[in-house]
Amino acid sequence: RDLAAALLAATGPACAGRTYYACHPEIATGLETVTMVHAAVRQAAQRPVTGPPTLVPVPVPLTGLLLWASGAVAALLGRTTPLTPGKLPEFRAEAWACSPDALERDTGWRATIPLRQGVLDTARWYTERGWL
């Protein structure tokens, strides 16, 4: 719901030609985010959360190979994919940061749903539609 409200807020004339980050101001590390999504999907599926998710480290060369294969398969099928070798630096980044400040300043929009609740609501929405 927060993202939908942000997109609607950014349709005003003051936002034309501008780029915004419709993000939550709460900071979460990659591990915290993965753990949060794991718990939300388990809860949405009404399965017990018995511990943290299993993380499998993927060596950089293998990641590059998988991204290359993804791009090659998409090209063979006449499709596009964001998963190409050019994404390798993003996959290797320790963290990403963005700020909703400009969107808040220009539109007054502000995320109102706590991050964990928003992730859980999203997991439930996907589960109800059979996408998870």
C-alpha atoms as an extended CHARMM CRD file, in Angstrom:
* protein
*
       132  EXT
         1         1  ARG       CA              0.0000000000        0.0000000000        0.0000000000  PROA      1               0.0000000000
         2         2  ASP       CA              2.8770000000        2.3870000000        0.7130000000  PROA      2               0.0000000000
         3         3  LEU       CA              4.3750000000        1.8350000000       -2.7420000000  PROA      3               0.0000000000
         4         4  ALA       CA              1.0090000000        2.3850000000       -4.4460000000  PROA      4               0.0000000000
         5         5  ALA       CA              0.5640000000        5.6390000000       -2.5210000000  PROA      5               0.0000000000
         6         6  ALA       CA              4.0980000000        6.7310000000       -3.4620000000  PROA      6               0.0000000000
         7         7  LEU       CA              3.4950000000        6.0340000000       -7.1530000000  PROA      7               0.0000000000
         8         8  LEU       CA              0.2550000000        7.9810000000       -7.0480000000  PROA      8               0.0000000000
         9         9  ALA       CA              1.9100000000       10.8820000000       -5.2250000000  PROA      9               0.0000000000
        10        10  ALA       CA              4.6970000000       11.0250000000       -7.8250000000  PROA      10              0.0000000000
        11        11  THR       CA              2.2520000000       11.5660000000      -10.7130000000  PROA      11              0.0000000000
        12        12  GLY       CA              1.8610000000       15.2500000000       -9.8710000000  PROA      12              0.0000000000
        13        13  PRO       CA              3.2670000000       17.9260000000      -12.1930000000  PROA      13              0.0000000000
        14        14  ALA       CA              6.0090000000       18.8670000000       -9.7000000000  PROA      14              0.0000000000
        15        15  CYS       CA              7.4340000000       15.3630000000      -10.1450000000  PROA      15              0.0000000000
        16        16  ALA       CA              7.6510000000       15.3520000000      -13.9470000000  PROA      16              0.0000000000
        17        17  GLY       CA             11.0920000000       14.2860000000      -15.1400000000  PROA      17              0.0000000000
        18        18  ARG       CA             12.3510000000       13.6170000000      -11.6120000000  PROA      18              0.0000000000
        19        19  THR       CA             13.6930000000       10.3710000000      -10.1800000000  PROA      19              0.0000000000
        20        20  TYR       CA             12.6430000000        9.2260000000       -6.7180000000  PROA      20              0.0000000000
        21        21  TYR       CA             13.2560000000        6.3500000000       -4.3670000000  PROA      21              0.0000000000
        22        22  ALA       CA              9.9540000000        5.1310000000       -2.9570000000  PROA      22              0.0000000000
        23        23  CYS       CA             11.5910000000        3.3410000000       -0.0790000000  PROA      23              0.0000000000
        24        24  HSD       CA             11.1130000000        2.7930000000        3.5980000000  PROA      24              0.0000000000
        25        25  PRO       CA             13.2510000000        5.0050000000        5.8200000000  PROA      25              0.0000000000
        26        26  GLU       CA             14.0610000000        2.0350000000        8.0850000000  PROA      26              0.0000000000
        27        27  ILE       CA             17.4950000000        0.6490000000        7.3340000000  PROA      27              0.0000000000
        28        28  ALA       CA             17.8320000000       -3.1150000000        6.9510000000  PROA      28              0.0000000000
        29        29  THR       CA             20.9770000000       -5.0000000000        6.0070000000  PROA      29              0.0000000000
        30        30  GLY       CA             20.8810000000       -7.6140000000        3.2680000000  PROA      30              0.0000000000
        31        31  LEU       CA             20.8760000000      -10.3900000000        5.8750000000  PROA      31              0.0000000000
        32        32  GLU       CA             18.0950000000       -8.6850000000        7.8520000000  PROA      32              0.0000000000
        33        33  THR       CA             16.0510000000       -8.3180000000        4.6660000000  PROA      33              0.0000000000
        34        34  VAL       CA             16.5060000000      -11.9650000000        3.6550000000  PROA      34              0.0000000000
        35        35  THR       CA             15.6170000000      -13.0760000000        7.1880000000  PROA      35              0.0000000000
        36        36  MET       CA             12.5550000000      -10.7940000000        7.2230000000  PROA      36              0.0000000000
        37        37  VAL       CA             11.2960000000      -12.0920000000        3.8600000000  PROA      37              0.0000000000
        38        38  HSD       CA             11.9420000000      -15.7010000000        4.9010000000  PROA      38              0.0000000000
        39        39  ALA       CA              9.9280000000      -15.2730000000        8.1090000000  PROA      39              0.0000000000
        40        40  ALA       CA              7.1090000000      -13.4390000000        6.2950000000  PROA      40              0.0000000000
        41        41  VAL       CA              6.7800000000      -16.0920000000        3.5790000000  PROA      41              0.0000000000
        42        42  ARG       CA              6.7680000000      -18.8700000000        6.1810000000  PROA      42              0.0000000000
        43        43  GLN       CA              4.1400000000      -17.0250000000        8.2350000000  PROA      43              0.0000000000
        44        44  ALA       CA              1.9920000000      -16.2370000000        5.1780000000  PROA      44              0.0000000000
        45        45  ALA       CA              2.0690000000      -19.9200000000        4.2310000000  PROA      45              0.0000000000
        46        46  GLN       CA              1.1710000000      -20.7940000000        7.8280000000  PROA      46              0.0000000000
        47        47  ARG       CA              4.3830000000      -22.7300000000        8.3220000000  PROA      47              0.0000000000
        48        48  PRO       CA              6.4590000000      -22.4390000000       11.4880000000  PROA      48              0.0000000000
        49        49  VAL       CA              9.5980000000      -20.3430000000       11.3330000000  PROA      49              0.0000000000
        50        50  THR       CA             12.1200000000      -22.7410000000       12.8330000000  PROA      50              0.0000000000
        51        51  GLY       CA             15.2270000000      -20.6520000000       12.3730000000  PROA      51              0.0000000000
        52        52  PRO       CA             17.0290000000      -18.3930000000        9.9550000000  PROA      52              0.0000000000
        53        53  PRO       CA             17.0920000000      -19.1030000000        6.2230000000  PROA      53              0.0000000000
        54        54  THR       CA             19.8870000000      -21.2130000000        4.8080000000  PROA      54              0.0000000000
        55        55  LEU       CA             22.3070000000      -18.9680000000        2.9540000000  PROA      55              0.0000000000
        56        56  VAL       CA             24.4210000000      -20.4690000000        0.2160000000  PROA      56              0.0000000000
        57        57  PRO       CA             27.4660000000      -18.4430000000       -0.7490000000  PROA      57              0.0000000000
        58        58  VAL       CA             27.9490000000      -18.2940000000       -4.5030000000  PROA      58              0.0000000000
        59        59  PRO       CA             31.4940000000      -17.6060000000       -5.7510000000  PROA      59              0.0000000000
        60        60  VAL       CA             31.8530000000      -14.4900000000       -7.9110000000  PROA      60              0.0000000000
        61        61  PRO       CA             32.9260000000      -16.4040000000      -11.0550000000  PROA      61              0.0000000000
        62        62  LEU       CA             29.8710000000      -18.6620000000      -10.7830000000  PROA      62              0.0000000000
        63        63  THR       CA             27.6150000000      -15.6440000000      -10.2600000000  PROA      63              0.0000000000
        64        64  GLY       CA             29.0490000000      -14.0750000000      -13.4080000000  PROA      64              0.0000000000
        65        65  LEU       CA             28.5200000000      -17.3070000000      -15.3410000000  PROA      65              0.0000000000
        66        66  LEU       CA             24.9120000000      -17.5830000000      -14.1590000000  PROA      66              0.0000000000
        67        67  LEU       CA             24.2090000000      -13.9690000000      -15.1310000000  PROA      67              0.0000000000
        68        68  TRP       CA             25.8040000000      -14.5550000000      -18.5370000000  PROA      68              0.0000000000
        69        69  ALA       CA             23.6490000000      -17.6940000000      -19.0180000000  PROA      69              0.0000000000
        70        70  SER       CA             20.5260000000      -15.7940000000      -18.0030000000  PROA      70              0.0000000000
        71        71  GLY       CA             21.2390000000      -13.0830000000      -20.5610000000  PROA      71              0.0000000000
        72        72  ALA       CA             22.0620000000      -15.6320000000      -23.2570000000  PROA      72              0.0000000000
        73        73  VAL       CA             18.8740000000      -17.6450000000      -22.7040000000  PROA      73              0.0000000000
        74        74  ALA       CA             16.7680000000      -14.4810000000      -22.7360000000  PROA      74              0.0000000000
        75        75  ALA       CA             18.4050000000      -13.3810000000      -26.0030000000  PROA      75              0.0000000000
        76        76  LEU       CA             17.7860000000      -16.7940000000      -27.5950000000  PROA      76              0.0000000000
        77        77  LEU       CA             14.1270000000      -16.5480000000      -26.6050000000  PROA      77              0.0000000000
        78        78  GLY       CA             13.8620000000      -13.0010000000      -27.9180000000  PROA      78              0.0000000000
        79        79  ARG       CA             13.2420000000      -11.6250000000      -24.4440000000  PROA      79              0.0000000000
        80        80  THR       CA             14.9460000000       -9.2310000000      -22.1060000000  PROA      80              0.0000000000
        81        81  THR       CA             16.0930000000       -9.8170000000      -18.5540000000  PROA      81              0.0000000000
        82        82  PRO       CA             17.6300000000       -7.5980000000      -15.9090000000  PROA      82              0.0000000000
        83        83  LEU       CA             19.8350000000      -10.5500000000      -14.9190000000  PROA      83              0.0000000000
        84        84  THR       CA             22.8350000000       -9.9550000000      -17.1710000000  PROA      84              0.0000000000
        85        85  PRO       CA             26.6000000000       -9.7710000000      -16.5350000000  PROA      85              0.0000000000
        86        86  GLY       CA             26.2670000000       -5.9910000000      -16.1510000000  PROA      86              0.0000000000
        87        87  LYS       CA             24.4600000000       -6.6500000000      -12.8570000000  PROA      87              0.0000000000
        88        88  LEU       CA             27.4720000000       -8.3910000000      -11.3150000000  PROA      88              0.0000000000
        89        89  PRO       CA             28.6990000000       -5.2600000000       -9.4740000000  PROA      89              0.0000000000
        90        90  GLU       CA             25.2590000000       -4.9160000000       -7.8810000000  PROA      90              0.0000000000
        91        91  PHE       CA             25.2820000000       -8.5520000000       -6.8040000000  PROA      91              0.0000000000
        92        92  ARG       CA             28.7340000000       -8.0760000000       -5.2790000000  PROA      92              0.0000000000
        93        93  ALA       CA             27.9150000000       -4.8160000000       -3.4650000000  PROA      93              0.0000000000
        94        94  GLU       CA             28.0420000000       -5.0250000000        0.3090000000  PROA      94              0.0000000000
        95        95  ALA       CA             25.0140000000       -2.7790000000        0.6440000000  PROA      95              0.0000000000
        96        96  TRP       CA             22.7260000000       -0.3940000000       -1.1750000000  PROA      96              0.0000000000
        97        97  ALA       CA             21.3810000000        2.8320000000        0.1990000000  PROA      97              0.0000000000
        98        98  CYS       CA             18.6690000000        5.1540000000       -0.9680000000  PROA      98              0.0000000000
        99        99  SER       CA             16.5960000000        7.8400000000        0.6440000000  PROA      99              0.0000000000
       100       100  PRO       CA             12.9270000000        8.7810000000        0.3110000000  PROA      100             0.0000000000
       101       101  ASP       CA             13.7420000000       12.4050000000        1.2280000000  PROA      101             0.0000000000
       102       102  ALA       CA             13.2070000000       13.9190000000       -2.2460000000  PROA      102             0.0000000000
       103       103  LEU       CA              9.8680000000       12.1610000000       -2.7020000000  PROA      103             0.0000000000
       104       104  GLU       CA              8.7820000000       13.2440000000        0.7710000000  PROA      104             0.0000000000
       105       105  ARG       CA              9.8840000000       16.8280000000        0.0770000000  PROA      105             0.0000000000
       106       106  ASP       CA              8.1750000000       17.0950000000       -3.3240000000  PROA      106             0.0000000000
       107       107  THR       CA              4.9480000000       15.2240000000       -2.5460000000  PROA      107             0.0000000000
       108       108  GLY       CA              4.5400000000       14.9000000000        1.1940000000  PROA      108             0.0000000000
       109       109  TRP       CA              4.4800000000       11.1100000000        0.8200000000  PROA      109             0.0000000000
       110       110  ARG       CA              5.9070000000        9.1000000000        3.6810000000  PROA      110             0.0000000000
       111       111  ALA       CA              5.9220000000        5.3680000000        4.2910000000  PROA      111             0.0000000000
       112       112  THR       CA              3.3880000000        4.6380000000        7.0120000000  PROA      112             0.0000000000
       113       113  ILE       CA              3.5240000000        0.8490000000        7.3090000000  PROA      113             0.0000000000
       114       114  PRO       CA              6.3230000000       -0.6100000000        9.4510000000  PROA      114             0.0000000000
       115       115  LEU       CA              8.8040000000       -2.4330000000        7.2240000000  PROA      115             0.0000000000
       116       116  ARG       CA              8.2580000000       -5.9020000000        8.7240000000  PROA      116             0.0000000000
       117       117  GLN       CA              4.4860000000       -5.5080000000        8.4600000000  PROA      117             0.0000000000
       118       118  GLY       CA              4.7570000000       -4.3950000000        4.8210000000  PROA      118             0.0000000000
       119       119  VAL       CA              6.8850000000       -7.4190000000        3.9610000000  PROA      119             0.0000000000
       120       120  LEU       CA              4.3930000000       -9.7130000000        5.7110000000  PROA      120             0.0000000000
       121       121  ASP       CA              1.4260000000       -8.0520000000        3.9540000000  PROA      121             0.0000000000
       122       122  THR       CA              3.1970000000       -8.5310000000        0.6180000000  PROA      122             0.0000000000
       123       123  ALA       CA              3.9530000000      -12.2040000000        1.3350000000  PROA      123             0.0000000000
       124       124  ARG       CA              0.3010000000      -12.7610000000        2.2670000000  PROA      124             0.0000000000
       125       125  TRP       CA             -0.8730000000      -11.0310000000       -0.9310000000  PROA      125             0.0000000000
       126       126  TYR       CA              1.3610000000      -13.2730000000       -3.0740000000  PROA      126             0.0000000000
       127       127  THR       CA              0.3120000000      -16.3730000000       -1.1280000000  PROA      127             0.0000000000
       128       128  GLU       CA             -3.4150000000      -15.6100000000       -1.4770000000  PROA      128             0.0000000000
       129       129  ARG       CA             -2.9970000000      -15.3930000000       -5.2400000000  PROA      129             0.0000000000
       130       130  GLY       CA             -1.0410000000      -18.6310000000       -5.4490000000  PROA      130             0.0000000000
       131       131  TRP       CA              2.1860000000      -16.9230000000       -6.4910000000  PROA      131             0.0000000000
       132       132  LEU       CA              4.1110000000      -18.3330000000       -3.5290000000  PROA      132             0.0000000000
